[in-house]
Short mmCIF file of C-alpha atoms in Angstrom, two decimals:
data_model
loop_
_atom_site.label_atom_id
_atom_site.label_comp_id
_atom_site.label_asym_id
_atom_site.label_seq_id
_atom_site.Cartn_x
_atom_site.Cartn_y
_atom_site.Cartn_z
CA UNK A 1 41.19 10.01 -52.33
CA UNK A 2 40.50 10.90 -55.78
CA UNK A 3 40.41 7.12 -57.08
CA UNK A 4 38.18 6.10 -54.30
CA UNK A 5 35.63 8.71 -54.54
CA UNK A 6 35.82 7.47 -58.99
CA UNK A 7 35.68 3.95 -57.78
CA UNK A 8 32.15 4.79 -56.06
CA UNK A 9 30.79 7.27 -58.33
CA UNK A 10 31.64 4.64 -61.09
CA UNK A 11 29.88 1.59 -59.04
CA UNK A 12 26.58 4.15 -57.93
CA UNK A 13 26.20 5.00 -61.91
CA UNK A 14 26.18 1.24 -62.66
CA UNK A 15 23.75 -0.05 -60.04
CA UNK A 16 21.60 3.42 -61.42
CA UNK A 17 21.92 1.97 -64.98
CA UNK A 18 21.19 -1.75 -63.86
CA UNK A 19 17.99 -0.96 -61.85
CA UNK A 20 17.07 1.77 -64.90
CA UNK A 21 17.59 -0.89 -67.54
CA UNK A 22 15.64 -3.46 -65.46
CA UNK A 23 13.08 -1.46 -64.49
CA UNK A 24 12.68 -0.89 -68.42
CA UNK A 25 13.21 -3.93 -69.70
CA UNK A 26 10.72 -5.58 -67.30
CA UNK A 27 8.73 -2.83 -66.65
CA UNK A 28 5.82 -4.38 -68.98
CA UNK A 29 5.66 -7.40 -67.46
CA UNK A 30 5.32 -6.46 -64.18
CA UNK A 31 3.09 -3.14 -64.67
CA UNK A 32 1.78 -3.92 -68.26
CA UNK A 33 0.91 -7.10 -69.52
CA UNK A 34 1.62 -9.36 -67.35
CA UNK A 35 -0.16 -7.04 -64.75
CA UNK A 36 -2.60 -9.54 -64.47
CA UNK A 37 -0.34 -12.31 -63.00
CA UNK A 38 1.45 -10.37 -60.90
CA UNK A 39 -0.74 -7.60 -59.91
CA UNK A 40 -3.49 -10.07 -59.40
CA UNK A 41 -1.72 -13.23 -58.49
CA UNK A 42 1.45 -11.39 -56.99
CA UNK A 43 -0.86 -8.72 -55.51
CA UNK A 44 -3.60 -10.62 -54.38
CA UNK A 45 -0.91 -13.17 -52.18
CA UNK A 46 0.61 -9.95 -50.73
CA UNK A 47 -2.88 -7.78 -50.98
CA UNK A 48 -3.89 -10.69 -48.56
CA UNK A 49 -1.09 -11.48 -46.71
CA UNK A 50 -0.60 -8.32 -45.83
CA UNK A 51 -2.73 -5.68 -47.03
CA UNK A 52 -0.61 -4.05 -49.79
CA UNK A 53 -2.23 -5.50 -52.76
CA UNK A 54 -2.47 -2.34 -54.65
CA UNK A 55 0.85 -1.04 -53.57
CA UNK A 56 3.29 -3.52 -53.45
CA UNK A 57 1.36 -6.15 -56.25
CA UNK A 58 2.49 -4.27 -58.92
CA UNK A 59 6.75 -3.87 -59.07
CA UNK A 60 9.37 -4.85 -57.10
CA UNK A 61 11.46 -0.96 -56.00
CA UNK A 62 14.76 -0.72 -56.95
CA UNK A 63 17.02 -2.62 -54.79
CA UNK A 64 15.86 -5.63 -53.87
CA UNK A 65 12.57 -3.10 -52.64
CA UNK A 66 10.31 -5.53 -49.46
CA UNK A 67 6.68 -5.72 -49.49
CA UNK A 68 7.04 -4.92 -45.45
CA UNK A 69 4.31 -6.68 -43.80
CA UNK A 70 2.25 -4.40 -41.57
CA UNK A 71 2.53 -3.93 -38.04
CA UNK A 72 0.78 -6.06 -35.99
CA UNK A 73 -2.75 -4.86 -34.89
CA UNK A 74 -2.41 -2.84 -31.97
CA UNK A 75 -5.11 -4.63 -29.20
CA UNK A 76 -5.70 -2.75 -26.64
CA UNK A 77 -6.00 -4.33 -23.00
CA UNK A 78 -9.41 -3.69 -21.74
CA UNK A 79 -9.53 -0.53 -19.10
CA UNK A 80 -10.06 -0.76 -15.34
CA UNK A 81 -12.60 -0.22 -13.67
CA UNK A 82 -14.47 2.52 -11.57
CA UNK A 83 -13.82 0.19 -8.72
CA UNK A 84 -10.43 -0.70 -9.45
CA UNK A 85 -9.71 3.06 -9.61
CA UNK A 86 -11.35 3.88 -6.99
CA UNK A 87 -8.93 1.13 -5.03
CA UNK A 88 -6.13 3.64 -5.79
CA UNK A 89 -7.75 6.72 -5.11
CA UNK A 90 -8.40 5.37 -1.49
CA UNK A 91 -4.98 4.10 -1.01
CA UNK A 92 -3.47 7.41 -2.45
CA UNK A 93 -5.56 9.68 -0.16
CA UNK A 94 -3.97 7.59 2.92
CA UNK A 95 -0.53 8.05 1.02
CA UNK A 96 -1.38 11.79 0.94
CA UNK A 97 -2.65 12.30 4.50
CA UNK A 98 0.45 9.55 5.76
CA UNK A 99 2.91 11.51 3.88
CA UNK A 100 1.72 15.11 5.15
CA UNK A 101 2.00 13.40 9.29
CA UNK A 102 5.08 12.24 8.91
CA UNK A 103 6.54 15.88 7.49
CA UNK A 104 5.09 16.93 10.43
CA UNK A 105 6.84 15.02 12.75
CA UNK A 106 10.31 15.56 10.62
CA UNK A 107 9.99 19.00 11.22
CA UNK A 108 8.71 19.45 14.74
CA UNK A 109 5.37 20.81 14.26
CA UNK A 110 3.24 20.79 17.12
CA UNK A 111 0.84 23.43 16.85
CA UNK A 112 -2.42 21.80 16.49
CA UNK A 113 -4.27 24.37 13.71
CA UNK A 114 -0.51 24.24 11.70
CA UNK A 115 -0.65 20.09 11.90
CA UNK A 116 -3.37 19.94 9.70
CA UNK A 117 -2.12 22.05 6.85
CA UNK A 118 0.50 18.94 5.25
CA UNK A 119 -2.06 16.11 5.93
CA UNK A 120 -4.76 18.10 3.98
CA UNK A 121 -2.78 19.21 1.07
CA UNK A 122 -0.85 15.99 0.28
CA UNK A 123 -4.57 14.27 0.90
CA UNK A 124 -5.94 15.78 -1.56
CA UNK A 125 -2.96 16.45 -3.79
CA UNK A 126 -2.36 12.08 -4.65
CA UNK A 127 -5.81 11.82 -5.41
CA UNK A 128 -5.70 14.49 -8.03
CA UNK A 129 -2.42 12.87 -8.97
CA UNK A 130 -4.27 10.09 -9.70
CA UNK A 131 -6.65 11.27 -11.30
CA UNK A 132 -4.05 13.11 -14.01
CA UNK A 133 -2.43 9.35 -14.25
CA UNK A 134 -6.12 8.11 -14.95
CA UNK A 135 -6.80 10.43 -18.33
CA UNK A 136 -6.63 8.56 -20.54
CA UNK A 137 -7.87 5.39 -18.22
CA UNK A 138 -5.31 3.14 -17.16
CA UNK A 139 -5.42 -0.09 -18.68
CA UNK A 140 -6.64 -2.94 -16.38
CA UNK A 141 -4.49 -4.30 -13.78
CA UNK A 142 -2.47 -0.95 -13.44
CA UNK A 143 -4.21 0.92 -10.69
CA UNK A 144 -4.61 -2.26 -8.96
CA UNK A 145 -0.85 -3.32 -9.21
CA UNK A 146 0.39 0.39 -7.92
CA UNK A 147 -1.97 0.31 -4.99
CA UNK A 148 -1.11 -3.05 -3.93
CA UNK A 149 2.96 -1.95 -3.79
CA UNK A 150 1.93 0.92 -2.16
CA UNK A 151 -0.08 -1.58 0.78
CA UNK A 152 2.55 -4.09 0.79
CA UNK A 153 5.55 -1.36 0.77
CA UNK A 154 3.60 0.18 4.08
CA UNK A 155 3.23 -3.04 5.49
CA UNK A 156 6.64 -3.90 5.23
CA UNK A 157 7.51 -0.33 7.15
CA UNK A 158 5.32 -1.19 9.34
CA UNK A 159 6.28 -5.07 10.20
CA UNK A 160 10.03 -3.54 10.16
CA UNK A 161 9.25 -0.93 12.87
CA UNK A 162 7.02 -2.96 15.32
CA UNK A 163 9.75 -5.94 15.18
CA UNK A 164 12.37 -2.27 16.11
CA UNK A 165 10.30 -1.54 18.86
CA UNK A 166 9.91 -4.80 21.06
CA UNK A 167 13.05 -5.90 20.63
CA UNK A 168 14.99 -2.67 21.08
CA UNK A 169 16.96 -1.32 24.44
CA UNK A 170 14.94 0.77 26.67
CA UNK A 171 15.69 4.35 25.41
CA UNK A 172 16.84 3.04 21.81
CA UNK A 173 13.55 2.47 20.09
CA UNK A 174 12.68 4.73 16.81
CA UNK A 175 9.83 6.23 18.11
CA UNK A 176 6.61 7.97 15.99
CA UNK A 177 9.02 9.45 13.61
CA UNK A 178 11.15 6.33 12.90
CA UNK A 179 7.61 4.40 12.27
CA UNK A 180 6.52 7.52 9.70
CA UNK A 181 9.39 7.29 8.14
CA UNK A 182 9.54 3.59 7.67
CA UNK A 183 6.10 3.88 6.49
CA UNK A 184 6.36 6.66 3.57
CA UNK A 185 9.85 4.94 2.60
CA UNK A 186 7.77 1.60 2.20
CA UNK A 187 4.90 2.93 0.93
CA UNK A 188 6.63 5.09 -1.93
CA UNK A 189 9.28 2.18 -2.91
CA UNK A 190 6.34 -0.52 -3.11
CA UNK A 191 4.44 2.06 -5.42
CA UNK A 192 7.21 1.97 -7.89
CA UNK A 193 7.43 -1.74 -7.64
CA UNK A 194 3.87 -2.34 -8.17
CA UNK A 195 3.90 -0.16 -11.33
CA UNK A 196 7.23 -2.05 -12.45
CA UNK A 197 5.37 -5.23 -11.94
CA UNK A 198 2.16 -4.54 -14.34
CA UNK A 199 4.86 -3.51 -16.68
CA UNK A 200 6.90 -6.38 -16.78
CA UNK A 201 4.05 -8.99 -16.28
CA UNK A 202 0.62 -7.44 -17.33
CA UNK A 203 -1.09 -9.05 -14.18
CA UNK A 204 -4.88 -8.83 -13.52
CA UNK A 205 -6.67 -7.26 -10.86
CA UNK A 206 -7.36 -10.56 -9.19
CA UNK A 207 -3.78 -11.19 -9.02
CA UNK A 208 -2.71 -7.79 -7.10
CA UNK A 209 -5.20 -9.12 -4.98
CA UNK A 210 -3.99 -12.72 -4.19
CA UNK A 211 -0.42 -10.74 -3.52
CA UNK A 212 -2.40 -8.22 -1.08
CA UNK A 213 -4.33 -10.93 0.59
CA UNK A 214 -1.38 -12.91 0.49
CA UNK A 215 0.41 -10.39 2.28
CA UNK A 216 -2.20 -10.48 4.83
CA UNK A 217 -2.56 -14.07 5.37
CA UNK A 218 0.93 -14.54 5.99
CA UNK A 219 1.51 -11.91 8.71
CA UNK A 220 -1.63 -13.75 10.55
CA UNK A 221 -0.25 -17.31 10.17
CA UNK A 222 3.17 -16.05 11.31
CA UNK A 223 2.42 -14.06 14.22
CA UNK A 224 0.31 -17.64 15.44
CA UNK A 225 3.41 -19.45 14.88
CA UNK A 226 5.65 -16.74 16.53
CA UNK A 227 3.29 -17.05 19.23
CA UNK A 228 3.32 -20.42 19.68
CA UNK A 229 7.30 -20.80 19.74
CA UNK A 230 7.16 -18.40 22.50
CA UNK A 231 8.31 -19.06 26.02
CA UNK A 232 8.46 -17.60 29.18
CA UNK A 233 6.22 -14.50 30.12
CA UNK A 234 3.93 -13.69 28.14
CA UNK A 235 4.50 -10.14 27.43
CA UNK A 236 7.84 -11.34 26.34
CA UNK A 237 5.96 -13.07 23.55
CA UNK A 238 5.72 -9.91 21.21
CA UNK A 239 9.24 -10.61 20.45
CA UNK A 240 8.51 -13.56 18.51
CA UNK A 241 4.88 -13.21 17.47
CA UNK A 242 6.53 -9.64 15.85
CA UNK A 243 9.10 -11.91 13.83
CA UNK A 244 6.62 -14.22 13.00
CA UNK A 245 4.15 -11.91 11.61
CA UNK A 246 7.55 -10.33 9.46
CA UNK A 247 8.42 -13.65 8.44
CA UNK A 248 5.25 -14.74 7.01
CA UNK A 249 4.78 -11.72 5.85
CA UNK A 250 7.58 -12.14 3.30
CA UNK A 251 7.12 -15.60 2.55
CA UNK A 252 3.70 -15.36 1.60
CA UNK A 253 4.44 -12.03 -0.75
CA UNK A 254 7.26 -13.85 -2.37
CA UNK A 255 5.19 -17.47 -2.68
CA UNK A 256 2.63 -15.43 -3.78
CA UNK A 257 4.25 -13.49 -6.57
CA UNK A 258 5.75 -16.70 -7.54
CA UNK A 259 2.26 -18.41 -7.85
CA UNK A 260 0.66 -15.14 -10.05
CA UNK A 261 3.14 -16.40 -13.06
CA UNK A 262 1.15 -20.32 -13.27
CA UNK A 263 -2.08 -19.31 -11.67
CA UNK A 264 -4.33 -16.49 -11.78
CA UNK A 265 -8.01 -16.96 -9.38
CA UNK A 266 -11.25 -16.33 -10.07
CA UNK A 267 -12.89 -13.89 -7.36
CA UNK A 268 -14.68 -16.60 -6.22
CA UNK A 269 -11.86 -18.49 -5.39
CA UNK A 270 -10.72 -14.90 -3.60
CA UNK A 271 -13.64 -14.76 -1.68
CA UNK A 272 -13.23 -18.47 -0.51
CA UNK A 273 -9.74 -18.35 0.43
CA UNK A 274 -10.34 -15.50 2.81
CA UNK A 275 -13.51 -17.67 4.02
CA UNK A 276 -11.52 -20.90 4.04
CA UNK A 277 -9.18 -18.71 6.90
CA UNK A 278 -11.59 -17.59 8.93
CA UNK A 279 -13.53 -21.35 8.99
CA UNK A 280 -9.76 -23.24 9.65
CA UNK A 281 -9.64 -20.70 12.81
CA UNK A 282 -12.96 -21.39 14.40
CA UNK A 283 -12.63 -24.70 13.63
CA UNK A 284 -9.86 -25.23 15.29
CA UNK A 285 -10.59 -23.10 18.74
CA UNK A 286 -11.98 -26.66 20.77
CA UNK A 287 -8.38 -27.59 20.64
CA UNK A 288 -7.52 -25.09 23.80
CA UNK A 289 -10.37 -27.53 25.43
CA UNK A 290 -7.29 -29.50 25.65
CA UNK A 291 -5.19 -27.80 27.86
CA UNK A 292 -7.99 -26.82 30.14
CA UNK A 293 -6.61 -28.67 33.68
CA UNK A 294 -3.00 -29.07 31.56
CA UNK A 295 0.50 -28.52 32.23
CA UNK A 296 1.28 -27.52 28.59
CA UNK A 297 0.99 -24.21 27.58
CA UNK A 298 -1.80 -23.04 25.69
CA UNK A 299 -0.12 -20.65 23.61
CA UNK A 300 1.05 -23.98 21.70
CA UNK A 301 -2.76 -24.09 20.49
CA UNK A 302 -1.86 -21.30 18.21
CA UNK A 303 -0.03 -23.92 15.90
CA UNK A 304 -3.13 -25.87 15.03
CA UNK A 305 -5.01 -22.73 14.49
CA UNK A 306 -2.24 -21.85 12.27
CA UNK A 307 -2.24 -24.85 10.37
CA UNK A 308 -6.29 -24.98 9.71
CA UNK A 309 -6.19 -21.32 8.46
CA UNK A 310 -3.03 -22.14 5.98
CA UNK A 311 -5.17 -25.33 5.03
CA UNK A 312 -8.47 -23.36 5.26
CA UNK A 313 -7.16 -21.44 2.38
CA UNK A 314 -5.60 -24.19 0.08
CA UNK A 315 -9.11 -25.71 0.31
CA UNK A 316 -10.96 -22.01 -0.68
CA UNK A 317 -8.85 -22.54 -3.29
CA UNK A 318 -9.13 -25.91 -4.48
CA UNK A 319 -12.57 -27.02 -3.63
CA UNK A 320 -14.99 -24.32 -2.37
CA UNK A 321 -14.09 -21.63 -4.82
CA UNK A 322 -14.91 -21.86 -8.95
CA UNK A 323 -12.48 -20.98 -11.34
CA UNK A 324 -13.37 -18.08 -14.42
CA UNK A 325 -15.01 -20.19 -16.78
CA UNK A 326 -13.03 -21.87 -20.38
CA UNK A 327 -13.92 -19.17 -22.44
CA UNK A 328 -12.47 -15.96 -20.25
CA UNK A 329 -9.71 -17.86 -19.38
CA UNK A 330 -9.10 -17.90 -23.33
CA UNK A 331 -9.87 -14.38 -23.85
CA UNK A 332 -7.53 -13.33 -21.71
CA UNK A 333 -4.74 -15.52 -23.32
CA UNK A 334 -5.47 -14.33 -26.84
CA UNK A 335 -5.51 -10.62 -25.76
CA UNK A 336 -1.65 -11.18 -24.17
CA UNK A 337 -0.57 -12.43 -27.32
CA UNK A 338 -2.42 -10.08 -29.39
CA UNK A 339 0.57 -7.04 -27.73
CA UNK A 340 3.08 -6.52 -30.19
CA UNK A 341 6.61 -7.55 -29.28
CA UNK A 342 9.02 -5.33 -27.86
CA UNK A 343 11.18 -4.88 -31.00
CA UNK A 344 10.19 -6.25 -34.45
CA UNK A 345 12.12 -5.90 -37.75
CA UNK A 346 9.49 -4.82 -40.88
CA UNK A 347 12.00 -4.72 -43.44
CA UNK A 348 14.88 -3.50 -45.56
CA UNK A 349 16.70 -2.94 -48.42
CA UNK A 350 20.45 -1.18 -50.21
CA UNK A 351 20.29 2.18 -50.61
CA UNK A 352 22.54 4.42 -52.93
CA UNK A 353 24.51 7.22 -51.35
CA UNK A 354 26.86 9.69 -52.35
CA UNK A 355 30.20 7.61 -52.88
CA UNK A 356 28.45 4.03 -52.65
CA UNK A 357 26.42 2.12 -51.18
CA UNK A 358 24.58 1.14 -48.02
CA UNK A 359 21.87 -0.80 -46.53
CA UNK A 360 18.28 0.09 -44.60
CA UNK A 361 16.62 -1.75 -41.68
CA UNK A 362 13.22 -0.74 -40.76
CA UNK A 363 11.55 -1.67 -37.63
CA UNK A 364 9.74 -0.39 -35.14
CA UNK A 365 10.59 -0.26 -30.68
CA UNK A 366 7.56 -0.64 -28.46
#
């Protein structure tokens, strides 16, 4: 123990004398005289490189000492706005009120002035939530992104009980409190996957949007084609217009959550898609002309009016709507790439210690 503890005392005094001797012997040329080349030349290609002229331009540290570059200019993304808040605040107030009904119904009360008491306290409780979450302002796309999970996590709940209840035994169905439970489960677990997606994928407002509408679309265009592969009576047709509604539902999430990573629309485009839906399903009512005096059933009429709204919103897309212009599109791009990476190494160097020597990483964790 003895000769190793020498051994390293012996080695640290060395290095000490080797970086005291070189520090002196070119201490001149790198601080005196020769300042000039390597405090200005030296200095000026770190001073502009990165920003240490006068610090680092003069002499190396001892060690092997880095010039560390500095870390990368924080840009921050630009902050949402009053209406993009205010999409939250709405959706957190029917969260609140949502939340307080079903707690009702868990516990069994039924006295009308005591049923009020939950609803109005979570109500107004999630808005204030949000508006601790909001100070400092969330960045854009955030409050958009949560409220959108929230939506699609309640619509879910809600596609999930209906498609319970028609298809369900007599006596077997869930009831109000199987629904309010469905809901608040969905509601709460899309919440924390809308704020997990803005984290992992930044996304802009109009994206949450295309998902929400998305969401929408789908559960319209399904329940037509659930009503159209329908047979028999037609109150028996809620079984499969309540699948098809579920079904498209999903699809149109997932295709649309898919698309958000190539493709990101313009409101415009927004606005037209939701037009080019409602013009494919007018446009397409003179086809139950057709079975006017007809054996057919007419309930296969809701495939073409399927069809023309899925197509109705392709060409909102494609044709009717405009796209942001070059130059935001570009904006955008630079300001992703302007967020520092998740981990980044600055630097390093040995460092002496008591018995010998080590080494130093420095770096910095988002």
């Amino acid at each position: 123990m003895q000769t190793r503890h020498l051994v390293g005392l012996t080695s640290a005094l060395l290095l000490s004398s080797v970086s005291w001797t070189a520090s002196a012997q070119y201490g001149a040329p790198y601080g005196g005289q020769q300042g000039g080349a390597y405090g200005g030349q030296q200095g000026g290609a770190y001073g502009g490189q990165y920003g240490y002229g006068g610090q680092y331009g003069q002499a190396p540290g001892p060690y092997g000492g880095y010039a560390y570059p500095p870390p990368p200019r924080r840009t921050s993304r630009p902050k949402s706005t009053p209406l993009e808040v205010g999409y939250l605040y709405a959706t957190s107030v029917a969260y609140g009120v949502g939340t307080g009904i079903w707690f009702d119904a868990l516990v069994g009360i039924d006295d009308p002035g005591l049923q009020f008491i939950a609803p109005a306290l979570l109500g107004v409780a999630a808005p204030v939530g949000v508006y601790f979450l909001d100070a400092p302002p969330m960045p854009r796309g955030m409050p958009s992104a949560i409220a959108t999970g929230m939506v699609i996590g309640a619509g879910e709940g809600l596609g999930v009980a209906s498609y319970q209840y028609v298809t369900a035994e007599e006596g077997e169905e869930w009831g109000f409190l199987g629904l309010a439970t469905s809901e608040v489960i969905g509601s709460t677990v899309g919440g924390a996957a809308g704020w997990a997606f803005y984290h992992l994928f930044r996304p802009r407002p109009q994206t949450n949007m295309l998902i929400a509408s998305s969401a929408v679309w789908g559960t319209l265009i399904g329940s037509a084609f659930g009503g159209a592969a329908s047979n028999g009576d037609f109150s028996e047709a809620n079984d499969s217009i309540s699948l098809g509604g579920l079904i498209g539902f999903n699809v149109a999430t997932a295709g649309a959550v898919g698309l958000s990573a190539a493709w990101t629309p313009s409101w415009n485009q927004l606005a037209w898609m939701w037009g080019g839906l409602g013009l494919g399903a007018v446009i397409s009512l003179p086809i139950y002309f057709a079975y006017l005096g007809s054996d057919h059933d007419p309930r296969r009429g809701l495939i073409a009016q399927g069809a023309a709204g899925a197509l109705g919103i392709v060409a909102g897309a494609v044709f009717l709507g405009k796209p942001d212009r070059g130059g935001d599109v570009v904006l955008n791009e630079q300001e992703e790439r302007s967020r520092p990476p998740f981990a980044r190494v600055l630097g390093g160097g040995l460092t002496p210690y008591r018995g010998g020597m080590g080494a130093t990483l420095i770096g910095e964790l988002w």
